[in-house]
Amino acid sequence: MIIFWQTLAKAIALGSIYAIMGLSFVIIFKGTQVLNFAAGALSMAGALFMSILVVDRGFPFLPFTNPLAPADGETAGLALWIVHLVIVLMIAALMGLVIERVAIRPMVGQPLFAMAVITLGLEIAIRPFNLDATAISGRSIGVPWGTETWEIGGAIFPKSYLAAVVAAAIAFVAVFFFYRSRFGVAMRAVAFDQEAAMAQGINVGRVFAIAWALGAALAVLGAIFFAMSPWPPAGTVSLEIHPIWVFRVLPVIILGGLDSVAGAVAGGLIIAIFEIFAGQYLSQWTSILGPGYSTIVPYLVMLVVLLVRPYGLFGTEEIRRV
Amino acid sequence: MKLKRLLALLMVFGVIAAACGGSDDDSASEETDTTAAAAEESSDDDAMEEEDDAMEDDSPEPAAEIATDFGVTEDEIRVGINADLSGPFAALVSEIVESQVVYWEMVNEAGGIAGRNVVPVILDSGYATDKGIENYEELAQESEEGVLMISENTGSPITAAIAEDANDDNILVIPLSWASLWPAEENSAILGKQTTYCAESMNGVEWLKNKVEGDGKEAKLAIISRPGEYGEDGHVGAQLAAEALGIEIVYNGKGEVAGDDRTAVISQLVESGATMVWTTVTPGELADVFGQAVSQGFEADWSGNGPSFSYPALLPTDLAPAFDQYYWQSGYNTVWNGNDSPGMQQLVSEMTARRPDAVLSDSYITGWIEGIMVQTILEQAAAAGDMTREGVVAAAQDVTVDFMGLAPNQAFFGEYNDILVRESYIFDIDATAFDLQPLSAGTGSSGLIPIEEGYVGSALASYVFDGPCI
Amino acid sequence: MSFGRPLLRTSYEADAAILPTWFQKGSAIVALLGVTLMALGFGPLEAIPKFLLGNTWINPVTITVVFAIAALGINILVGVTGQVSLGHAFFMGTGAYTAVMLGGNVGEEESWKACVPFHDNMGLLAEQGECGLGLPIWIWLPASGVVAAAIGVLVSPAAVKVRGLYLAIVTVGLVFIGLHLGRMLPEWAGDFESGRKWPKLDLRLWKEETPLVEMTEDGKWFGLIHLSEEQKQFFFLFSIMLLMLWFAKNLVRSRTGRALQAIRDRDVAAEVMGVPEFKYKRIGFAISSAYAGIAGALFASLNGRVSPVDFGLLLSVDFIAILLIGGAGTIAGTMLGTVFVELLPEVVEKFTAWMATKLDAGGPVGLISNFLLTEGGEGDFGPISIATVAPGWPMSTFQWNFVIYGVLIVVFLIFEPLGLFGVWLKVRNYWKGWPFSY
C-alpha cells in the first residue's frame, strides 16, 4: 500500500508538470494556431536563467552581478527563490514576445504546418546556446528544499511533489481567470476567426503577443519544476533530459486536444498515471516489454485514443463543410 | 553600368587573391620563426624536459633513414584526434584533448620526436557514429592530409564502428573507451589502455563487498546497467565477481536503464533489499536512479564503472550530500594531485604553467596518459627506422609504456590474460572538498579522494580470461 | 522540340512530358554529364567540390545522393499529398533493418535460427548481430522498400484518420516507438549504441564468392575503367537515385499522382470528385515509406554500421527542412534542398578550417578570419572557436552549424516560402521578361 501511495503521488506530481507544459502549448495554439516545437529549447533556456540568477549570482546576457542573490555558499530562502522565479518568468515572457515578433508575426496567414516548422527551426537554433550555457552536463537551480522529503505513515514523499502540484494549480487558476478576462475573450475570438475578430476591433497582434508571452512563461515554469530533485536530472537542468522531454508532453496535448485548457490538465494527469503506474507495476515483465518500456507508454496511449477520437478527448472537432 | 560593376568586382577579387597569396608566404616564414624561438626557449626549461631531451638524443637523428608513408614529413608528425567536442561527453573530452595538446607543446619545445614536431589534427564527432566514421575516413586518407596514427578516438560505439577499418588500414588507434574488446588479438591496431570495464567491475564489487561486510551487513548485490557494449561489459564483470565470491544477486537489471522513464528499474531496485549496488550507466542515468532510490529511503553502498559518475555533472547538484554518503567512485588512473609521482609533478607543473586559466580537472590525466603512450610508441618506431603506419603498429607490439605513476605501466600485445591490466583505483567522494579552481590558484579538488591506488581484488587476481567478456 | 514560349504547349504530349522544354532537357543533359565527369575526377569540374568540400568530397556527396532518395519520398507524402509526417526516420530504419536481416552476415547456421536470441549462461546474446540470410542486393533492396511500405500501410489506420498537426505528432510517436523496438530487439538491431554491420554494396547473382559488380575495392570496373571504391559506390547509388527520380516524376503525372494532389489541395473537394480520400492517403503513405525504406537500406549499407539511435527524430526533421528549404511539392526543389541541407555543414566546416589557416595572413581575409575566429587566448574574440576549449562561448563550428541550420529554416519560411525553387522561379521570370520588369 505504501508503494501504491508513493506511486500515485509521483504520478500526480509528474502529471502536474505535464499539465503546466500542456497549458503552455494550448495557450500558444489557441492564440496563434502555432504548435510550439521550440518549447524544449525555450524552457531549458529559462531554467538555465534560474540557475544563473540563483546559483551563479549573475544575470543572463549581462555582466552584472545579481544584487538580490543569496550570499556565496548559501541557498536562497523560499521567498527569495520565488522572487527569482518571478523574474525568470518575466524574462521568459520577454523571450516569447521577441520570438512572436521576429518569427511568428510575419507568418500570419501561412499554413499551420509552416508555422510549426518555424518553431522547429528556432528549437534547433537555440539549442546550441543552451549547451553553451551548461558547459558541463548539469546545473543546479538552487531549490530551497533540495532533496528533502516528508514521511507519512512509512511512505516517503519528496517536497518537490507538492511544489509541482501547487505550481500547476496556480498556473491553472491564472489561465482560468485570464480566460475570463477581456484578453482571454479576445483570444478566444481570435482563435475562432482571426479576420472576424479584427473586424470587431480586436487587436489581433496584441493577442498574439500575449499568447506567446504567457505560453513561454508557462513552458519555463514547467521546466523549472521538472529540474527539481526527484525527476530524471536530479535537481539540475540537464542537457540529457531537458531538450527532449518536451516531446513527452506532445501525447499530453494530443490526448487532451490541442485547443482545450481543461484537456491539457486532464491529459497531463492521465498520461502521467499511465506512465508511472506502468513503470511501477509492470516491471516484472521488463524482459518482454523491453527495457525502458514506460517511456513509450504515453505514445501508445495517444495512438489508442486517436484511433477512437481523432481530435483528442476534449479537442474541437473541425467541422468540414462541403 | 553592369560591365563596370563586374569589373570592379573582379578587381576586388584580384586584390583579395593577391592578399591571400602574399600573406601565405608571410605566415610560412612566421611559422619557422616561432619554431626556432621555441627551440631556443626549450633549452632553459625544467628537469622534466631535459629528460625528454635525453630521450631525444637516443633516437636516431637523421630523418632520411626513417621510412615514412602518410602523416609524416621532414619536420612534422600528424597525429589524429577524433573527439566528442560538442556531444554528451564534450566537457570531459575537451579537457582530455586540451591536456594532450599541452603535452605536445611540451614535447615539441623539447625537440619533438625524431626531430619532428607533433601536430595534433583535431576533429569533432559530436559522439555521432556516422560523423565519427566520416572523421576517421578523413584522418585515414592516404595522402599528405592523412595522419600517422589516431591518439584519441572518443567512445565505444565509434571505436567499434571503425575498429575493423583501422585494423585493415594499419592505423594505430587509442580509444577513449575501456571495453574489454580492445586487448583482444584480432584488434591489432586498437590499443586498449588501462584496465577494462569488466575487470574494473570485478574489483569494484569485491571492494564493495568488503566494505558492506566490514559494516556488519550481509552482502546482497544489485547490478544495473544500460544497453550497449559499455553496459554489458561492466555488467558481466560484476556478475563474474558475484559468482566467484559467492555474493547473492538480488536484482539483475541488465540493460534496463534505458529510455527516459526509469520507474521500473527504481521500483525493482528498492524492493530488492540490496545492500550494495553496482552501476554501469551514464551520470545522467545514475542521478535519476540514485536520486529517486535515495529519496525513497533506499540505503545501500553504491559504486560503478568510471563513466557512471562525473564530479562536474553531479557534485554541483542537490544530490551531492547523498553521493558523499553512499557512493564510491571507481577509476582507471589517479586524480589531479592524487599522488606524488614524477608523472603527476610533470603534469601539474606543465598544465599550470601553460594553461593557468584552465579549471582543475581529473581528465587532464587521461590526456597526458595518451600523450605518453603515443610518444613512447613513436620513439620506438623511430628507433626501428620505420615510421610508416604499419611500422607504428609494429612498434606498439614491442613497447611497455611507463606512465610515471599516473597509471599502471602496460604492454599491449600478447595473451589476453597476460596483458590485461588488473589494477583499478577507488575513490571516496567528499562533497565539501569539491571546489573547482583555476590551475593558477594551486588549490581546489575534484572531490574525489583516493582510497585505493592500484587495487586488485582476489577474484580478479585469480580469474583467467580467455578473451573479452562480451 | 519547340523553341517557343516556355509555357505555350501545343499538344497534350508536350504538356505531360517529363522535361517539357528544350531548356529543361538541355540542362538535364548538362547536369548529368557534369556530375559524371566530376565524379570521374575530371580536373576543371572537380575543382569546385574539391574547393568546397576538400579532397574526400565524394563521401559527403554520396551520402547526399542517398538522402535525395529519401527526400523524394517525403516530398510525395508532404509535398504532393499534403500529409505532414515526422516519421520518415522510422521508415528509413524499417528499410535498413529489413536489408540487414535479408542481406546481413550469415551466422553459424545459415538460417533464421541464428536470429532467435540465444542466451548463454551469462545471459549474453551469443550470436548478437550475426543474424541474416546473406541474400544479394537485388533481393534486399526492393524488399526493404516493400516492407517499409507494408508497415506504412499497417500504421495508416491511425494516420489517415487524423489531420494536420495531429498527424505530425502521431508520427513523432512512431519514431520513439521505433527507438524502443531497436532496444528490445538486439538480435536484429545489434548493440543499441554501436549497432551492427550492414551488408556491403555489391551486386551478386546469388551467394557466390566473387560479386558480379563489386563496389568495395579500388580497381577496374567491368574491365573498362579504373575507379576507386568511393567512385563505384557513387555511380551505383546515383543510378538508383535517377531511377527513383524518374519514378517519382512519373507518379506525379499519373492518375494516382493527380488524386494525391487533389487531396492536398482540398480533401473534401477531392472526395466529392470521386477520389477516395483514405485509400489515396494510404497509397501516398505507402509509396513515401517505400522510398524511405530503400534510402534507409542504402544509407546503412554505405555507412557499413548503423545503430537504432541514428534513426531518431532529428533525421526526420532533416527531411522536413530539406522540403521547406528546397520548396515543397517540386522535384527540382527537393533536389536543391537535399544538396543544400546535407552539404552546407561540410562547407562551413571546411571554410572555417581554411580561414583558420589565414589567421596570421593579414589583408582583408586575415582581418575577417581574426574577427570571426578565436583561438581562446587573452583578448582574442570572435564567435567561432577553433581551439579545443570546453563547450562554452565561443562555440565550435559543429554547434554553429546547428544554429545556421535552424536560422535557415526560419528565414526561408519567412522570406521565401517556396524555398530555393521559389528563388529559381524569380530568377527565371526576371530573365523571361528581360529587359522589362514584367
mmCIF file of C-alpha atoms in Angstrom, chain B residues 204-311:
data_model
loop_
_atom_site.group_PDB
_atom_site.id
_atom_site.type_symbol
_atom_site.label_atom_id
_atom_site.label_comp_id
_atom_site.label_asym_id
_atom_site.label_seq_id
_atom_site.Cartn_x
_atom_site.Cartn_y
_atom_site.Cartn_z
ATOM 1 C CA GLY B 204 34.728 -2.753 -7.565
ATOM 2 C CA VAL B 205 32.235 -5.413 -6.494
ATOM 3 C CA GLU B 206 34.826 -7.115 -4.313
ATOM 4 C CA TRP B 207 35.757 -3.825 -2.691
ATOM 5 C CA LEU B 208 32.083 -3.027 -2.087
ATOM 6 C CA LYS B 209 31.537 -6.455 -0.579
ATOM 7 C CA ASN B 210 34.397 -5.961 1.872
ATOM 8 C CA LYS B 211 33.026 -2.526 2.711
ATOM 9 C CA VAL B 212 29.493 -3.778 3.328
ATOM 10 C CA GLU B 213 30.599 -6.781 5.350
ATOM 11 C CA GLY B 214 33.003 -4.565 7.300
ATOM 12 C CA ASP B 215 29.954 -2.501 8.277
ATOM 13 C CA GLY B 216 28.337 -5.666 9.598
ATOM 14 C CA LYS B 217 25.747 -6.066 6.848
ATOM 15 C CA GLU B 218 25.051 -9.003 4.565
ATOM 16 C CA ALA B 219 26.307 -8.531 1.000
ATOM 17 C CA LYS B 220 23.323 -8.519 -1.353
ATOM 18 C CA LEU B 221 24.179 -7.206 -4.767
ATOM 19 C CA ALA B 222 22.045 -5.293 -7.235
ATOM 20 C CA ILE B 223 23.537 -4.689 -10.683
ATOM 21 C CA ILE B 224 22.047 -2.128 -13.025
ATOM 22 C CA SER B 225 23.360 -1.313 -16.456
ATOM 23 C CA ARG B 226 22.416 0.399 -19.685
ATOM 24 C CA PRO B 227 22.055 -1.398 -23.001
ATOM 25 C CA GLY B 228 25.082 -1.437 -25.253
ATOM 26 C CA GLU B 229 28.664 -2.637 -25.177
ATOM 27 C CA TYR B 230 29.695 -0.490 -22.230
ATOM 28 C CA GLY B 231 26.742 -1.524 -20.083
ATOM 29 C CA GLU B 232 27.072 -5.183 -20.924
ATOM 30 C CA ASP B 233 30.809 -5.277 -20.336
ATOM 31 C CA GLY B 234 30.580 -3.752 -16.884
ATOM 32 C CA HIS B 235 27.578 -5.869 -16.023
ATOM 33 C CA VAL B 236 29.277 -9.140 -16.904
ATOM 34 C CA GLY B 237 32.261 -8.248 -14.722
ATOM 35 C CA ALA B 238 30.007 -7.661 -11.749
ATOM 36 C CA GLN B 239 28.287 -10.996 -12.363
ATOM 37 C CA LEU B 240 31.637 -12.782 -12.600
ATOM 38 C CA ALA B 241 32.749 -11.297 -9.297
ATOM 39 C CA ALA B 242 29.473 -12.217 -7.615
ATOM 40 C CA GLU B 243 29.863 -15.764 -8.857
ATOM 41 C CA ALA B 244 33.471 -16.035 -7.720
ATOM 42 C CA LEU B 245 32.859 -14.501 -4.299
ATOM 43 C CA GLY B 246 29.513 -16.140 -3.650
ATOM 44 C CA ILE B 247 27.548 -12.893 -3.422
ATOM 45 C CA GLU B 248 23.804 -13.171 -3.825
ATOM 46 C CA ILE B 249 22.468 -11.082 -6.723
ATOM 47 C CA VAL B 250 19.103 -9.796 -5.571
ATOM 48 C CA TYR B 251 18.387 -7.621 -8.592
ATOM 49 C CA ASN B 252 19.818 -8.109 -12.058
ATOM 50 C CA GLY B 253 18.879 -5.072 -14.137
ATOM 51 C CA LYS B 254 20.838 -5.965 -17.213
ATOM 52 C CA GLY B 255 20.428 -3.300 -19.879
ATOM 53 C CA GLU B 256 17.315 -1.989 -18.168
ATOM 54 C CA VAL B 257 18.415 1.597 -17.671
ATOM 55 C CA ALA B 258 17.021 2.753 -20.996
ATOM 56 C CA GLY B 259 14.634 5.397 -22.213
ATOM 57 C CA ASP B 260 13.704 8.498 -20.225
ATOM 58 C CA ASP B 261 11.432 6.985 -17.612
ATOM 59 C CA ARG B 262 13.164 4.598 -15.229
ATOM 60 C CA THR B 263 10.397 3.977 -12.755
ATOM 61 C CA ALA B 264 10.582 0.251 -13.428
ATOM 62 C CA VAL B 265 14.278 -0.023 -12.553
ATOM 63 C CA ILE B 266 13.926 2.108 -9.445
ATOM 64 C CA SER B 267 10.954 0.199 -8.086
ATOM 65 C CA GLN B 268 12.645 -3.162 -8.573
ATOM 66 C CA LEU B 269 15.873 -1.897 -7.063
ATOM 67 C CA VAL B 270 14.160 -0.530 -3.973
ATOM 68 C CA GLU B 271 12.099 -3.675 -3.475
ATOM 69 C CA SER B 272 15.117 -5.970 -3.848
ATOM 70 C CA GLY B 273 16.555 -5.030 -0.473
ATOM 71 C CA ALA B 274 20.091 -4.849 -1.857
ATOM 72 C CA THR B 275 22.872 -3.638 0.395
ATOM 73 C CA MET B 276 25.293 -2.892 -2.437
ATOM 74 C CA VAL B 277 24.674 -1.593 -5.932
ATOM 75 C CA TRP B 278 26.975 -1.757 -8.945
ATOM 76 C CA THR B 279 26.082 0.583 -11.814
ATOM 77 C CA THR B 280 27.236 0.683 -15.432
ATOM 78 C CA VAL B 281 25.355 3.736 -16.685
ATOM 79 C CA THR B 282 25.897 7.409 -17.571
ATOM 80 C CA PRO B 283 25.981 10.232 -14.994
ATOM 81 C CA GLY B 284 22.525 11.459 -16.032
ATOM 82 C CA GLU B 285 21.063 7.982 -15.602
ATOM 83 C CA LEU B 286 22.886 7.497 -12.324
ATOM 84 C CA ALA B 287 21.488 10.782 -10.994
ATOM 85 C CA ASP B 288 17.989 9.645 -11.878
ATOM 86 C CA VAL B 289 18.162 6.131 -10.459
ATOM 87 C CA PHE B 290 20.325 7.018 -7.461
ATOM 88 C CA GLY B 291 18.366 10.180 -6.664
ATOM 89 C CA GLN B 292 14.954 8.553 -6.796
ATOM 90 C CA ALA B 293 16.063 5.444 -4.934
ATOM 91 C CA VAL B 294 17.642 7.513 -2.162
ATOM 92 C CA SER B 295 14.593 9.745 -1.967
ATOM 93 C CA GLN B 296 12.508 6.617 -1.376
ATOM 94 C CA GLY B 297 14.665 5.790 1.611
ATOM 95 C CA PHE B 298 16.811 3.152 -0.092
ATOM 96 C CA GLU B 299 20.081 2.795 1.791
ATOM 97 C CA ALA B 300 22.958 0.864 0.246
ATOM 98 C CA ASP B 301 26.568 1.343 -0.737
ATOM 99 C CA TRP B 302 26.840 2.296 -4.398
ATOM 100 C CA SER B 303 29.678 2.169 -6.844
ATOM 101 C CA GLY B 304 30.013 1.757 -10.560
ATOM 102 C CA ASN B 305 32.283 1.852 -13.579
ATOM 103 C CA GLY B 306 34.254 5.060 -14.060
ATOM 104 C CA PRO B 307 31.943 6.719 -16.603
ATOM 105 C CA SER B 308 28.857 6.216 -14.383
ATOM 106 C CA PHE B 309 29.858 9.087 -12.164
ATOM 107 C CA SER B 310 31.060 12.517 -13.129
ATOM 108 C CA TYR B 311 32.028 15.012 -10.443
#
